[in-house]
Tab-separated table of C-alpha atoms in Angstrom:
chain	number	residue	atom	x	y	z
A	26	MET	CA	39.397	-20.380	41.822
A	27	ASP	CA	36.698	-20.814	44.451
A	28	ALA	CA	36.749	-22.209	47.988
A	29	ASP	CA	36.165	-25.794	46.877
A	30	ARG	CA	38.972	-25.810	44.320
A	31	MET	CA	41.303	-24.077	46.727
A	32	SER	CA	40.679	-26.700	49.380
A	33	ARG	CA	41.238	-29.532	46.878
A	34	ALA	CA	44.461	-27.915	45.632
A	35	LEU	CA	45.794	-27.704	49.209
A	36	THR	CA	44.871	-31.335	49.922
A	37	ARG	CA	46.645	-32.415	46.731
A	38	ILE	CA	49.725	-30.386	47.700
A	39	ALA	CA	49.708	-32.013	51.156
A	40	HIS	CA	49.744	-35.445	49.495
A	41	GLU	CA	52.543	-34.382	47.154
A	42	ILE	CA	54.585	-33.094	50.109
A	43	LEU	CA	54.240	-36.414	51.948
A	44	GLU	CA	55.054	-38.431	48.858
A	45	ARG	CA	58.110	-36.438	47.955
A	46	ASN	CA	59.502	-36.272	51.497
A	47	ARG	CA	58.445	-39.831	52.431
A	48	GLY	CA	56.407	-38.699	55.427
A	49	ALA	CA	56.217	-35.574	57.540
A	50	GLY	CA	59.034	-36.431	59.961
A	51	GLU	CA	61.499	-33.582	59.564
A	52	LEU	CA	59.178	-31.068	57.961
A	53	ALA	CA	58.276	-27.576	59.126
A	54	LEU	CA	55.996	-25.024	57.488
A	55	VAL	CA	56.854	-21.325	57.276
A	56	GLY	CA	54.244	-18.965	55.826
A	57	ILE	CA	55.220	-15.625	54.332
A	58	ARG	CA	53.147	-12.759	55.699
A	59	THR	CA	50.404	-11.956	55.092
A	60	ARG	CA	48.490	-14.644	53.200
A	61	GLY	CA	51.144	-17.325	53.258
A	62	VAL	CA	50.540	-17.711	57.005
A	63	PRO	CA	46.937	-19.001	56.920
A	64	LEU	CA	47.858	-21.164	53.916
A	65	ALA	CA	50.690	-22.739	55.929
A	66	ARG	CA	48.280	-23.415	58.826
A	67	ARG	CA	45.799	-25.074	56.459
A	68	LEU	CA	48.549	-27.250	55.033
A	69	ALA	CA	49.558	-28.218	58.574
A	70	ARG	CA	45.962	-29.294	59.239
A	71	ALA	CA	45.831	-31.258	55.974
A	72	LEU	CA	49.127	-33.005	56.777
A	73	LYS	CA	47.820	-33.941	60.210
A	74	GLU	CA	44.595	-35.357	58.793
A	75	ILE	CA	46.470	-37.508	56.299
A	76	ASN	CA	49.443	-38.524	58.370
A	77	GLY	CA	48.552	-37.759	61.991
A	78	VAL	CA	51.770	-35.785	62.504
A	79	ASP	CA	51.911	-32.252	63.892
A	80	VAL	CA	54.153	-30.193	61.627
A	81	PRO	CA	55.578	-27.082	63.352
A	82	THR	CA	54.352	-23.910	61.665
A	83	GLY	CA	55.846	-20.420	61.681
A	84	ALA	CA	55.315	-16.998	60.131
A	85	LEU	CA	57.917	-14.921	58.335
A	86	ASP	CA	57.779	-11.158	57.685
A	87	ILE	CA	60.235	-10.385	54.891
A	88	THR	CA	59.964	-6.580	54.961
A	89	LEU	CA	63.406	-6.035	56.472
A	90	TYR	CA	64.952	-8.089	53.647
A	91	ARG	CA	63.209	-6.454	50.690
A	92	ASP	CA	65.397	-5.228	47.840
A	93	ASP	CA	63.185	-2.229	47.071
A	94	LEU	CA	62.908	-0.865	50.631
A	95	MET	CA	65.070	2.218	50.360
A	96	ARG	CA	64.492	2.788	46.661
A	97	SER	CA	61.039	4.315	46.534
A	98	ALA	CA	61.434	8.098	46.298
A	99	VAL	CA	59.023	9.377	48.903
A	100	GLY	CA	56.611	7.139	50.685
A	101	PRO	CA	55.861	5.515	53.956
A	102	GLN	CA	58.015	2.631	55.051
A	103	PRO	CA	56.135	-0.655	54.882
A	104	VAL	CA	54.613	-1.725	58.183
A	105	ILE	CA	56.615	-4.558	59.726
A	106	ARG	CA	54.885	-7.403	61.461
A	107	ARG	CA	56.300	-10.021	63.745
A	108	THR	CA	58.240	-12.979	62.520
A	109	GLU	CA	57.335	-16.052	64.568
A	110	VAL	CA	59.547	-19.058	64.073
A	111	SER	CA	59.529	-20.698	67.495
A	112	PHE	CA	61.265	-23.920	66.465
A	113	SER	CA	64.832	-24.544	65.326
A	114	ILE	CA	65.042	-24.781	61.550
A	115	ASP	CA	68.462	-26.477	61.692
A	116	ASP	CA	68.514	-29.732	59.717
A	117	ARG	CA	64.803	-29.568	59.003
A	118	LYS	CA	63.139	-29.542	55.614
A	119	ILE	CA	61.376	-26.196	55.438
A	120	LEU	CA	58.272	-25.735	53.339
A	121	LEU	CA	58.082	-22.052	52.499
A	122	VAL	CA	54.473	-21.066	51.756
A	123	ASP	CA	53.183	-18.018	49.856
A	124	ASP	CA	49.979	-17.149	48.036
A	125	VAL	CA	51.217	-15.852	44.667
A	126	LEU	CA	54.540	-16.497	42.935
A	127	TYR	CA	55.292	-13.587	40.607
A	128	THR	CA	58.711	-11.904	40.179
A	129	GLY	CA	60.391	-14.189	42.710
A	130	ARG	CA	61.764	-11.254	44.705
A	131	THR	CA	59.667	-11.991	47.795
A	132	ILE	CA	61.009	-15.551	47.795
A	133	ARG	CA	64.575	-14.293	47.425
A	134	ALA	CA	64.033	-12.099	50.498
A	135	ALA	CA	62.393	-14.985	52.372
A	136	LEU	CA	65.347	-17.281	51.634
A	137	ASP	CA	67.743	-14.687	53.068
A	138	ALA	CA	65.533	-14.237	56.120
A	139	LEU	CA	65.206	-17.987	56.719
A	140	ILE	CA	68.913	-18.593	56.479
A	141	ASP	CA	69.450	-16.069	59.291
A	142	PHE	CA	67.539	-18.490	61.532
A	143	GLY	CA	69.845	-21.423	60.947
A	144	ARG	CA	70.808	-24.004	58.361
A	145	PRO	CA	67.861	-26.029	57.111
A	146	ARG	CA	68.514	-29.308	55.341
A	147	ALA	CA	66.364	-28.179	52.425
A	148	ILE	CA	63.884	-25.447	51.558
A	149	GLN	CA	60.942	-26.266	49.301
A	150	LEU	CA	58.538	-23.689	47.918
A	151	VAL	CA	54.746	-24.026	48.038
A	152	VAL	CA	52.527	-21.466	46.251
A	153	LEU	CA	48.809	-21.367	45.731
A	154	VAL	CA	49.100	-19.549	42.391
A	155	ASP	CA	52.013	-19.227	39.966
A	156	ARG	CA	51.284	-16.300	37.665
A	157	GLY	CA	54.589	-16.297	35.766
A	158	HIS	CA	56.845	-13.284	34.953
A	159	ARG	CA	59.834	-14.341	37.036
A	160	GLU	CA	62.678	-11.834	37.430
A	161	LEU	CA	64.931	-14.202	39.391
A	162	PRO	CA	65.860	-17.859	38.889
A	163	ILE	CA	63.270	-19.206	41.342
A	164	LYS	CA	60.817	-22.048	40.846
A	165	ALA	CA	58.048	-23.501	43.004
A	166	ASP	CA	58.117	-27.150	44.100
A	167	TYR	CA	54.360	-27.358	44.700
A	168	VAL	CA	51.833	-25.235	42.799
A	169	GLY	CA	48.075	-25.013	43.482
A	170	LYS	CA	47.348	-23.572	40.076
A	171	ASN	CA	49.350	-22.182	37.178
A	172	LEU	CA	47.640	-18.990	36.108
A	173	PRO	CA	49.032	-17.366	32.945
A	174	THR	CA	48.570	-13.585	33.290
A	175	SER	CA	49.645	-10.414	31.556
A	176	LEU	CA	51.743	-7.826	33.360
A	177	ARG	CA	48.790	-5.427	33.368
A	178	GLN	CA	46.677	-7.813	35.383
A	179	SER	CA	46.716	-8.284	39.109
A	180	VAL	CA	46.065	-11.506	40.964
A	181	GLN	CA	44.140	-11.208	44.229
A	182	VAL	CA	44.095	-14.102	46.652
A	183	ARG	CA	41.432	-13.775	49.345
A	184	LEU	CA	41.370	-16.123	52.306
A	185	GLN	CA	38.654	-16.824	54.844
A	186	GLU	CA	40.939	-16.044	57.807
A	187	ILE	CA	41.811	-12.552	56.561
A	188	ASP	CA	39.263	-11.512	53.945
A	189	GLY	CA	36.236	-13.577	54.968
A	190	VAL	CA	36.103	-15.490	51.687
A	191	ASP	CA	38.215	-18.064	49.804
A	192	GLU	CA	38.823	-17.028	46.214
A	193	VAL	CA	41.433	-16.142	43.621
A	194	LEU	CA	40.590	-13.298	41.259
A	195	VAL	CA	42.392	-12.008	38.179
A	196	GLU	CA	41.697	-8.334	37.665
A	197	GLY	CA	42.364	-6.169	34.616
A	198	GLU	CA	42.508	-6.901	30.898
A	199	ALA	CA	44.642	-9.681	29.494
B	12	MET	CA	54.310	-11.141	44.621
B	13	ASN	CA	52.804	-7.804	43.726
B	14	VAL	CA	54.599	-5.937	46.471
B	15	HIS	CA	57.890	-6.286	44.687
B	16	ALA	CA	56.745	-5.144	41.274
B	17	PRO	CA	58.101	-1.794	40.113
B	18	ALA	CA	55.668	1.104	40.188
B	19	SER	CA	54.812	0.904	36.492
B	20	ARG	CA	53.518	-2.622	36.962
B	21	ARG	CA	51.354	-1.939	39.933
B	22	PRO	CA	47.695	-2.463	39.150
B	23	PRO	CA	45.679	0.717	38.812
B	24	GLY	CA	44.263	1.657	42.164
B	25	GLY	CA	46.647	-0.752	43.868
B	26	ALA	CA	48.223	0.275	47.105
B	27	PRO	CA	51.697	1.844	47.065
B	28	PRO	CA	54.347	-0.380	48.602
B	29	GLY	CA	53.748	-0.971	52.232
B	30	SER	CA	50.982	1.513	52.804
B	31	GLY	CA	49.452	-1.061	55.074
B	32	PRO	CA	46.092	-0.843	56.699
B	33	GLY	CA	45.664	2.637	58.035
B	34	GLY	CA	48.577	3.934	55.980
B	35	VAL	CA	50.176	5.744	58.926
B	36	ARG	CA	53.550	7.304	58.347
B	37	LEU	CA	55.766	9.681	60.248
B	38	SER	CA	54.980	13.181	59.026
B	39	ASP	CA	58.340	14.666	60.000
B	40	ARG	CA	61.603	13.354	58.615
B	41	HIS	CA	63.334	14.047	61.953
B	42	LEU	CA	62.555	12.831	65.447
B	43	LEU	CA	63.087	15.956	67.514
B	44	GLY	CA	60.652	15.253	70.317
B	45	ILE	CA	57.420	13.598	71.342
B	46	ALA	CA	55.767	17.007	70.916
B	47	GLY	CA	55.630	16.558	67.137
B	48	LEU	CA	54.058	13.095	67.167
B	49	THR	CA	50.389	12.142	66.887
B	50	PRO	CA	48.988	9.173	68.853
B	51	ALA	CA	48.825	7.219	65.569
B	52	GLU	CA	52.508	7.878	64.904
B	53	ILE	CA	53.430	6.826	68.446
B	54	THR	CA	51.479	3.596	67.964
B	55	LEU	CA	53.219	3.001	64.615
B	56	ILE	CA	56.646	3.316	66.274
B	57	LEU	CA	55.653	0.982	69.137
B	58	ASP	CA	54.169	-1.610	66.760
B	59	THR	CA	57.279	-1.499	64.571
B	60	ALA	CA	59.423	-1.924	67.692
B	61	GLU	CA	57.573	-5.154	68.495
B	62	ALA	CA	58.707	-6.641	65.190
B	63	MET	CA	62.229	-5.300	65.770
B	64	LYS	CA	62.368	-6.922	69.200
B	65	GLU	CA	62.006	-10.323	67.557
B	66	VAL	CA	65.181	-9.695	65.523
B	67	GLY	CA	67.066	-9.490	68.827
B	68	THR	CA	65.943	-12.992	69.780
B	69	ARG	CA	67.395	-14.680	66.679
B	70	PRO	CA	70.686	-16.548	66.523
B	71	ILE	CA	71.837	-13.987	63.939
B	72	LYS	CA	70.693	-10.674	65.377
B	73	LYS	CA	71.053	-8.688	62.194
B	74	VAL	CA	68.915	-7.774	59.201
B	75	PRO	CA	70.160	-6.127	55.980
B	76	THR	CA	67.604	-3.296	56.016
B	77	LEU	CA	69.872	-0.215	56.312
B	78	ARG	CA	72.801	-1.594	54.346
B	79	GLY	CA	74.776	1.255	52.823
B	80	ARG	CA	73.240	3.907	55.076
B	81	THR	CA	75.516	5.961	57.289
B	82	VAL	CA	74.515	7.083	60.757
B	83	VAL	CA	76.592	9.472	62.855
B	84	ASN	CA	76.172	9.386	66.622
B	85	LEU	CA	77.156	12.783	67.901
B	86	PHE	CA	77.318	12.855	71.680
B	87	PHE	CA	78.151	16.146	73.348
B	88	GLU	CA	77.256	14.770	76.782
B	89	PRO	CA	78.353	11.624	78.583
B	90	SER	CA	76.114	8.639	77.903
B	91	THR	CA	76.574	4.906	78.148
B	92	ARG	CA	73.092	3.483	77.767
B	93	THR	CA	71.696	5.682	75.034
B	94	ARG	CA	74.820	5.747	72.901
B	95	THR	CA	75.479	2.014	73.027
B	96	SER	CA	71.778	1.342	72.520
B	97	PHE	CA	71.761	3.426	69.338
B	98	GLU	CA	74.983	1.776	68.189
B	99	VAL	CA	73.575	-1.715	68.702
B	100	ALA	CA	70.330	-0.720	66.939
B	101	GLU	CA	72.296	0.633	63.961
B	102	LYS	CA	74.435	-2.501	63.749
B	103	ARG	CA	71.409	-4.790	63.939
B	104	LEU	CA	69.968	-2.955	60.937
B	105	SER	CA	73.323	-3.193	59.069
B	106	ALA	CA	73.860	0.574	58.909
B	107	ASP	CA	77.404	1.931	58.880
B	108	SER	CA	77.724	3.918	62.059
B	109	LEU	CA	80.330	6.039	63.669
B	110	SER	CA	80.257	7.612	67.077
B	111	ILE	CA	81.819	10.908	67.927
B	112	ALA	CA	82.303	11.801	71.559
B	113	THR	CA	83.131	15.439	72.120
B	114	ALA	CA	86.116	14.725	74.304
B	115	THR	CA	88.001	13.361	71.294
B	116	SER	CA	86.630	15.758	68.662
B	117	SER	CA	87.458	19.225	67.388
B	118	VAL	CA	84.713	20.655	69.573
B	119	THR	CA	87.333	20.915	72.290
B	120	LYS	CA	89.281	23.165	69.922
B	121	GLY	CA	86.445	25.707	69.863
B	122	GLU	CA	84.456	24.658	66.809
B	123	THR	CA	80.774	25.675	66.905
B	124	LEU	CA	77.988	23.110	66.726
B	125	ALA	CA	76.898	24.373	63.312
B	126	ASP	CA	80.418	24.117	61.907
B	127	THR	CA	80.958	20.636	63.317
B	128	VAL	CA	77.753	19.495	61.713
B	129	ARG	CA	78.405	21.168	58.349
B	130	ASN	CA	81.715	19.337	58.190
B	131	LEU	CA	80.077	16.038	59.063
B	132	GLU	CA	77.442	16.734	56.425
B	133	ALA	CA	80.171	16.975	53.815
B	134	MET	CA	80.701	13.252	54.456
B	135	SER	CA	77.000	12.776	53.593
B	136	PRO	CA	75.558	10.783	56.474
B	137	ASP	CA	71.923	9.741	56.144
B	138	MET	CA	71.080	10.243	59.793
B	139	ILE	CA	72.549	12.088	62.748
B	140	VAL	CA	71.785	11.046	66.312
B	141	ILE	CA	72.559	13.910	68.645
B	142	ARG	CA	72.813	14.359	72.394
B	143	HIS	CA	73.562	17.878	73.576
B	144	ALA	CA	73.496	19.779	76.868
B	145	SER	CA	71.607	22.680	75.268
B	146	SER	CA	67.869	22.422	74.772
B	147	GLY	CA	66.998	22.880	71.106
B	148	ALA	CA	70.350	21.785	69.639
B	149	PRO	CA	68.728	19.018	67.509
B	150	HIS	CA	66.169	21.532	66.206
B	151	LEU	CA	68.967	23.840	65.117
B	152	LEU	CA	70.662	20.940	63.325
B	153	SER	CA	67.479	19.885	61.587
B	154	ARG	CA	67.329	23.306	59.947
B	155	ILE	CA	70.851	23.256	58.597
B	156	CYS	CA	71.437	19.681	57.545
B	157	ARG	CA	70.189	17.274	54.971
B	158	ALA	CA	70.433	14.201	57.157
B	159	ALA	CA	67.529	13.076	59.310
B	160	VAL	CA	68.119	14.207	62.896
B	161	ILE	CA	67.245	12.046	65.897
B	162	ASN	CA	67.208	13.706	69.303
B	163	ALA	CA	68.984	11.500	71.835
B	164	GLY	CA	68.419	13.995	74.640
B	165	ASP	CA	68.741	17.792	74.515
B	166	GLY	CA	69.388	19.669	77.744
B	167	MET	CA	66.310	19.790	79.931
B	168	HIS	CA	63.965	19.613	76.963
B	169	GLU	CA	63.186	16.177	75.485
B	170	HIS	CA	64.488	12.625	75.219
B	171	PRO	CA	61.947	11.081	72.839
B	172	THR	CA	63.427	7.605	72.380
B	173	GLN	CA	63.506	7.144	76.172
B	174	ALA	CA	59.799	7.975	76.443
B	175	LEU	CA	59.057	5.628	73.543
B	176	LEU	CA	60.946	2.742	75.140
B	177	ASP	CA	59.215	3.429	78.460
B	178	ALA	CA	55.845	3.340	76.713
B	179	PHE	CA	56.848	0.162	74.886
B	180	THR	CA	57.790	-1.490	78.193
B	181	ILE	CA	54.531	-0.386	79.857
B	182	ARG	CA	52.498	-1.639	76.895
B	183	GLU	CA	54.257	-5.008	77.012
B	184	HIS	CA	53.261	-5.454	80.654
B	185	LYS	CA	49.843	-3.811	80.718
B	186	GLY	CA	48.700	-4.257	77.133
B	187	ARG	CA	47.738	-0.602	76.891
B	188	LEU	CA	48.606	2.926	77.985
B	189	ALA	CA	45.193	4.572	78.196
B	190	GLY	CA	43.660	4.758	81.646
B	191	LEU	CA	46.743	3.616	83.573
B	192	LYS	CA	47.857	5.507	86.648
B	193	VAL	CA	51.507	6.383	86.119
B	194	ALA	CA	53.445	8.042	88.943
B	195	ILE	CA	56.635	9.862	87.968
B	196	VAL	CA	58.745	10.726	90.990
B	197	GLY	CA	61.910	12.691	91.525
B	198	ASP	CA	63.781	15.570	89.933
B	199	LEU	CA	60.999	16.883	87.703
B	200	LEU	CA	62.723	20.193	87.019
B	201	HIS	CA	65.877	18.996	85.285
B	202	SER	CA	64.429	15.944	83.594
B	203	ARG	CA	64.054	15.730	79.814
B	204	VAL	CA	62.858	12.155	80.343
B	205	LEU	CA	59.938	13.572	82.332
B	206	ARG	CA	58.940	16.050	79.630
B	207	SER	CA	58.946	13.465	76.860
B	208	ASN	CA	57.153	10.938	79.027
B	209	VAL	CA	54.451	13.360	80.111
B	210	LEU	CA	53.785	14.396	76.501
B	211	LEU	CA	53.618	10.803	75.338
B	212	LEU	CA	51.591	9.381	78.212
B	213	ARG	CA	49.076	12.229	78.086
B	214	ALA	CA	48.744	11.887	74.307
B	215	MET	CA	47.961	8.202	74.811
B	216	GLY	CA	45.437	8.864	77.583
B	217	ALA	CA	47.288	7.775	80.732
B	218	ASP	CA	46.583	9.353	84.105
B	219	VAL	CA	49.900	10.914	85.106
B	220	TRP	CA	50.844	11.818	88.682
B	221	LEU	CA	54.001	13.849	89.228
B	222	CYS	CA	55.759	13.906	92.592
B	223	GLY	CA	58.846	15.656	93.853
B	224	PRO	CA	60.063	18.292	96.332
B	225	SER	CA	58.450	21.643	95.543
B	226	THR	CA	61.864	23.088	94.661
B	227	LEU	CA	62.120	20.544	91.839
B	228	VAL	CA	58.622	21.005	90.384
B	229	PRO	CA	58.791	23.205	87.268
B	230	ALA	CA	56.315	26.093	87.074
B	231	GLY	CA	53.375	25.498	84.773
B	232	ILE	CA	53.783	21.706	84.640
B	233	ASP	CA	50.008	21.305	85.202
B	234	ARG	CA	49.447	22.596	81.671
B	235	PHE	CA	50.017	19.037	80.448
B	236	GLY	CA	46.943	17.822	82.325
B	237	THR	CA	48.833	16.017	85.068
B	238	HIS	CA	48.324	15.861	88.841
B	239	THR	CA	51.150	17.167	90.992
B	240	THR	CA	51.832	16.247	94.616
B	241	THR	CA	54.684	16.528	97.077
B	242	VAL	CA	53.546	13.449	98.995
B	243	LEU	CA	55.041	10.225	97.643
B	244	ASP	CA	52.331	7.973	99.121
B	245	GLU	CA	49.670	9.925	97.272
B	246	ALA	CA	51.404	9.418	93.926
B	247	VAL	CA	52.115	5.719	94.493
B	248	GLU	CA	48.619	4.915	95.828
B	249	ASN	CA	46.963	2.447	93.440
B	250	ALA	CA	49.537	3.144	90.694
B	251	ASP	CA	49.998	0.779	87.724
B	252	VAL	CA	53.435	2.167	86.988
B	253	VAL	CA	55.954	3.963	89.210
B	254	MET	CA	58.723	5.681	87.303
B	255	MET	CA	61.627	7.023	89.348
B	256	LEU	CA	63.796	9.851	88.023
B	257	ARG	CA	67.422	10.433	88.855
B	258	ILE	CA	68.498	13.323	91.058
B	259	GLN	CA	70.618	15.198	88.525
B	260	GLN	CA	73.314	16.648	90.690
B	261	GLU	CA	75.323	17.752	87.654
B	262	ARG	CA	72.520	20.085	86.573
B	263	MET	CA	71.829	21.523	90.028
B	264	GLN	CA	73.345	24.928	90.428
B	265	GLY	CA	71.592	25.763	93.675
B	266	HIS	CA	70.384	24.098	96.806
B	267	PHE	CA	67.272	22.256	95.733
B	268	ILE	CA	67.298	19.607	98.451
B	269	PRO	CA	68.643	19.764	102.011
B	270	SER	CA	70.565	16.488	101.725
B	271	LEU	CA	70.485	13.200	99.831
B	272	ARG	CA	69.531	11.381	103.049
B	273	GLU	CA	66.574	13.632	103.627
B	274	TYR	CA	65.560	13.257	99.997
B	275	PHE	CA	65.613	9.470	100.346
B	276	ALA	CA	63.574	9.666	103.553
B	277	LEU	CA	60.829	11.662	101.815
B	278	PHE	CA	60.946	10.601	98.147
B	279	GLY	CA	63.017	7.402	97.965
B	280	LEU	CA	61.062	4.369	96.762
B	281	THR	CA	61.196	1.519	99.272
B	282	SER	CA	59.343	-1.804	99.419
B	283	ALA	CA	57.161	-0.506	102.231
B	284	ARG	CA	56.071	2.486	100.169
B	285	LEU	CA	55.498	0.405	97.053
B	286	ARG	CA	52.859	-1.645	98.903
B	287	ARG	CA	50.360	1.142	98.296
B	288	ALA	CA	50.562	0.558	94.555
B	289	LYS	CA	48.560	-2.039	92.606
B	290	ASP	CA	49.574	-5.689	93.059
B	291	ASP	CA	50.911	-5.881	89.500
B	292	VAL	CA	52.739	-2.546	89.616
B	293	ILE	CA	55.918	-2.153	87.569
B	294	VAL	CA	58.829	0.009	88.691
B	295	MET	CA	60.849	1.844	86.085
B	296	HIS	CA	63.983	3.991	86.037
B	297	PRO	CA	65.616	5.524	82.968
B	298	GLY	CA	69.074	5.087	84.523
B	299	PRO	CA	71.675	5.731	85.687
B	300	MET	CA	70.280	4.902	89.127
B	301	ASN	CA	71.414	6.462	92.372
B	302	ARG	CA	70.796	3.578	94.743
B	303	GLY	CA	69.807	4.774	98.180
B	304	VAL	CA	68.907	8.252	96.859
B	305	GLU	CA	65.797	7.933	94.702
B	306	ILE	CA	65.401	4.160	94.852
B	307	ASP	CA	66.188	1.465	97.413
B	308	SER	CA	68.282	-1.450	96.130
B	309	GLU	CA	65.649	-3.870	97.350
B	310	VAL	CA	63.148	-2.277	94.941
B	311	ALA	CA	65.593	-1.757	92.073
B	312	ASP	CA	66.499	-5.461	92.074
B	313	GLY	CA	63.087	-6.655	93.206
B	314	PRO	CA	60.305	-8.551	91.440
B	315	TYR	CA	58.415	-5.435	90.302
B	316	SER	CA	61.430	-3.828	88.658
B	317	VAL	CA	61.525	-3.769	84.839
B	318	ILE	CA	64.589	-1.527	84.719
B	319	LEU	CA	66.763	-3.941	82.744
B	320	GLU	CA	63.905	-4.749	80.355
B	321	GLN	CA	63.783	-1.038	79.589
B	322	VAL	CA	67.384	-1.239	78.447
B	323	SER	CA	66.792	-4.154	76.074
B	324	ASN	CA	63.582	-2.615	74.764
B	325	GLY	CA	65.540	0.559	74.010
B	326	ILE	CA	67.338	-1.237	71.194
B	327	ALA	CA	64.084	-2.367	69.557
B	328	VAL	CA	62.522	1.086	69.824
B	329	ARG	CA	65.601	2.777	68.353
B	330	MET	CA	65.674	0.251	65.506
B	331	ALA	CA	62.046	1.163	64.786
B	332	VAL	CA	62.819	4.888	64.734
B	333	LEU	CA	65.863	4.435	62.482
B	334	TYR	CA	63.869	2.234	60.118
B	335	LEU	CA	60.875	4.556	59.920
B	336	LEU	CA	63.005	7.664	59.347
B	337	ALA	CA	65.354	6.034	56.838
B	338	GLY	CA	62.679	5.815	54.193
B	339	ARG	CA	62.105	9.535	54.074
B	340	ASP	CA	63.581	11.459	51.195
B	341	ALA	CA	66.366	13.750	52.322
B	342	ALA	CA	65.909	16.498	49.735
B	343	GLU	CA	62.208	16.708	50.466
B	344	SER	CA	62.109	19.531	52.954
B	345	LEU	CA	65.353	21.352	53.526
B	346	ASP	CA	64.613	24.909	54.511
B	347	ALA	CA	66.259	27.108	51.921
């Protein structure tokens, strides 16, 4: 996936979001750190271009909710970054944004984290890439691209804001 | 996402979980003092505390991170701030915590520190937070127990979480620590807060000025690369931060000062004296304050005072320390 296809996928998702929710009225975007955050901001821009509405956008760090935190034998604790959700999520429709959907465990943690901020009317999941291999009953509502992979492969999403380039790479043998 | 995949699934050459940019970690599994920390480790704790502070602003001020972990707070000396701050930090991280104050424990029946701790160990806590009147008590514990030990103040030695929360508060206001002029005024001799603060501030490149009556200046304090003066105006002149220390009457076994009134006249921080400092100076005090002895009420409650912020920041900093130490493997380095 290159920059052009990524941008078209995000524009399509923005249209799908507006169609499904009949406008952007009660929506809010929450990106999962790290790469979900710039993706959420880009979606906010796309929604504004199409609909003219500013959708509040936040950032969620799910580290404190991970299910594997205290399980690794010896190793550094993951670095925690700030969660920034400056608006009330009560009764809003939250669009949770991440780059890659894989086991589903990150999303499980994100759902727990979000619910500690209030009671949203609904939570919908947006991912740029769905690579399969779910370990939990979780499914995305909006997908940029379905990318069948093997477990030996790794999917790298690089974004302009963080990595200086927009691309999705699959590394390793199938 | 990849971060949640078990180790066997991680791509070859992929980063281990959470070894973020830089990959800093705490090298010791205890926090015994600032003396053992590198500047990178100090920065890691302060950065982690920033994220923890956000948890305290949520409607539900609790995260599940330390669920199932047990923390024992063992306080052999009176403490309100530090003990409750640790307790709140533990609760916000969902740890199971219990606090033992010596007045209600078997210590009053003559049990030694080592025996008390061995018995507590039999209940397998993951971490022990200890405050003790004897310098070095946490170090002794760290050699005999499996749990991670956090020093919450030992005698006249160190009080590392206080120095960390002071640094956190300074960084929040000034954006940095390096190059700031920090004046620390008061009972330098008996203060563990001073020792930890000097070690931390010097490690981070601050310009530290110490001020107190010559009877309360410990010998050899200049070794840390600080300036010492007995003239308050000299210390406060152009300062970015003025930190007042409590006159510790309970630790004074001799006549160190003629009288509290004379002490206030010479070393008490008043609005008039504070005018010599920078316009955006902040005034700090680790508490408990003796109003009218080391600090005038007008200053303590005034616009430059960040004393109550220090208390709320203490929770975030202690959450960061608990979180960073909890990941360390207990069996890793127990001296045989």
